[in-house]
Amino acid sequence: MTLHEEQKRVQEAVSSSFAYVQEDPWLAQRVLANAKGEEPVKKRISLTLVLSIILGLALIGTAYALFSSRVVEFFGNEYGEDFAEWLKDGKSAAIGETVTLDGVDFTLDEVIWRDNGIYAVGTARAKDGKDELVPMEMTFAADWTDEDALDEEYRVLISRAQAAGGRLLSVDCRPSTIGMDEGTMDILDNVGFDQEYNEDGSITFCFEATDYTLEEGTVYQMEMFAQVDEWTAEGEVDEGKGAYQTWIVSFTPEFMDGRT
């Protein structure tokens, strides 16, 4: 093999080995700099690139906010994906208003108006770490001392409250009347409601009111009521304790996809 042929073979081998470098100019620059013993060049990110990244993240956040809904998530889990998609076409209002009653914070998180109906989700949380909130299904058991009447998690809840010297509290939170644009407040005779006990000891409450004709408006007024009852370890309501309160919530729902 001649010297020329040997040089050609070596050149082809080198070119083949560094083919991937040619596809990345920045990588090629670093390889050549290292071969020459030069100090590595610090790559600077342009202001345009930074702004593009920020804009992209903002758009992602906006898109998430538009389609992130506690009401959609909760009712979707209850009634299925089709119902969740149906709710997404409604008007939503983030409330976040909190009322404290007998040591319990009631927060109405979000309301969705859809086809003359109201769907809402909120959270109840005991302010004192010693108190335990009793889930709705637990109150259905007539005798809490009967081991067959309660799940293990509820027996643990009772024991925990007793050990801490706290109270066992059941909660309820729903609307009683509703109106729009400062008009007449209509009584809600039939409101569906449910509760979900959370791992952190709080309770997610939801309600839906769809058995009436509520025309579309701009600002809605809804009279809410909250109730707290204290229970004995035997599963009976302590009649001498408990509290009840009403208040008005105003909200202006808007389409979740930005429509007007």
CSV table of N, CA and C in Angstrom, one decimal, residues 65-74:
chain,number,residue,atom,x,y,z
A,65,ALA,N,-54.1,25.9,32.9
A,65,ALA,CA,-55.1,26.6,33.7
A,65,ALA,C,-56.4,26.6,33.1
A,66,LEU,N,-56.5,26.7,31.8
A,66,LEU,CA,-57.7,26.7,31.0
A,66,LEU,C,-58.5,25.4,31.2
A,67,PHE,N,-57.7,24.3,31.3
A,67,PHE,CA,-58.4,22.9,31.3
A,67,PHE,C,-58.1,22.2,32.6
A,68,SER,N,-57.6,22.9,33.6
A,68,SER,CA,-57.5,22.4,34.9
A,68,SER,C,-58.6,22.8,35.8
A,69,SER,N,-59.5,21.9,36.2
A,69,SER,CA,-60.7,22.3,36.9
A,69,SER,C,-61.0,21.2,38.0
A,70,ARG,N,-61.1,21.6,39.2
A,70,ARG,CA,-61.4,20.6,40.3
A,70,ARG,C,-62.8,20.1,40.0
A,71,VAL,N,-63.8,20.9,39.6
A,71,VAL,CA,-65.1,20.4,39.3
A,71,VAL,C,-65.1,19.4,38.2
A,72,VAL,N,-64.4,19.7,37.1
A,72,VAL,CA,-64.4,18.7,36.0
A,72,VAL,C,-63.7,17.4,36.5
A,73,GLU,N,-62.6,17.5,37.2
A,73,GLU,CA,-61.9,16.3,37.7
A,73,GLU,C,-62.8,15.5,38.7
A,74,PHE,N,-63.5,16.1,39.6
A,74,PHE,CA,-64.3,15.4,40.6
A,74,PHE,C,-65.5,14.8,40.0
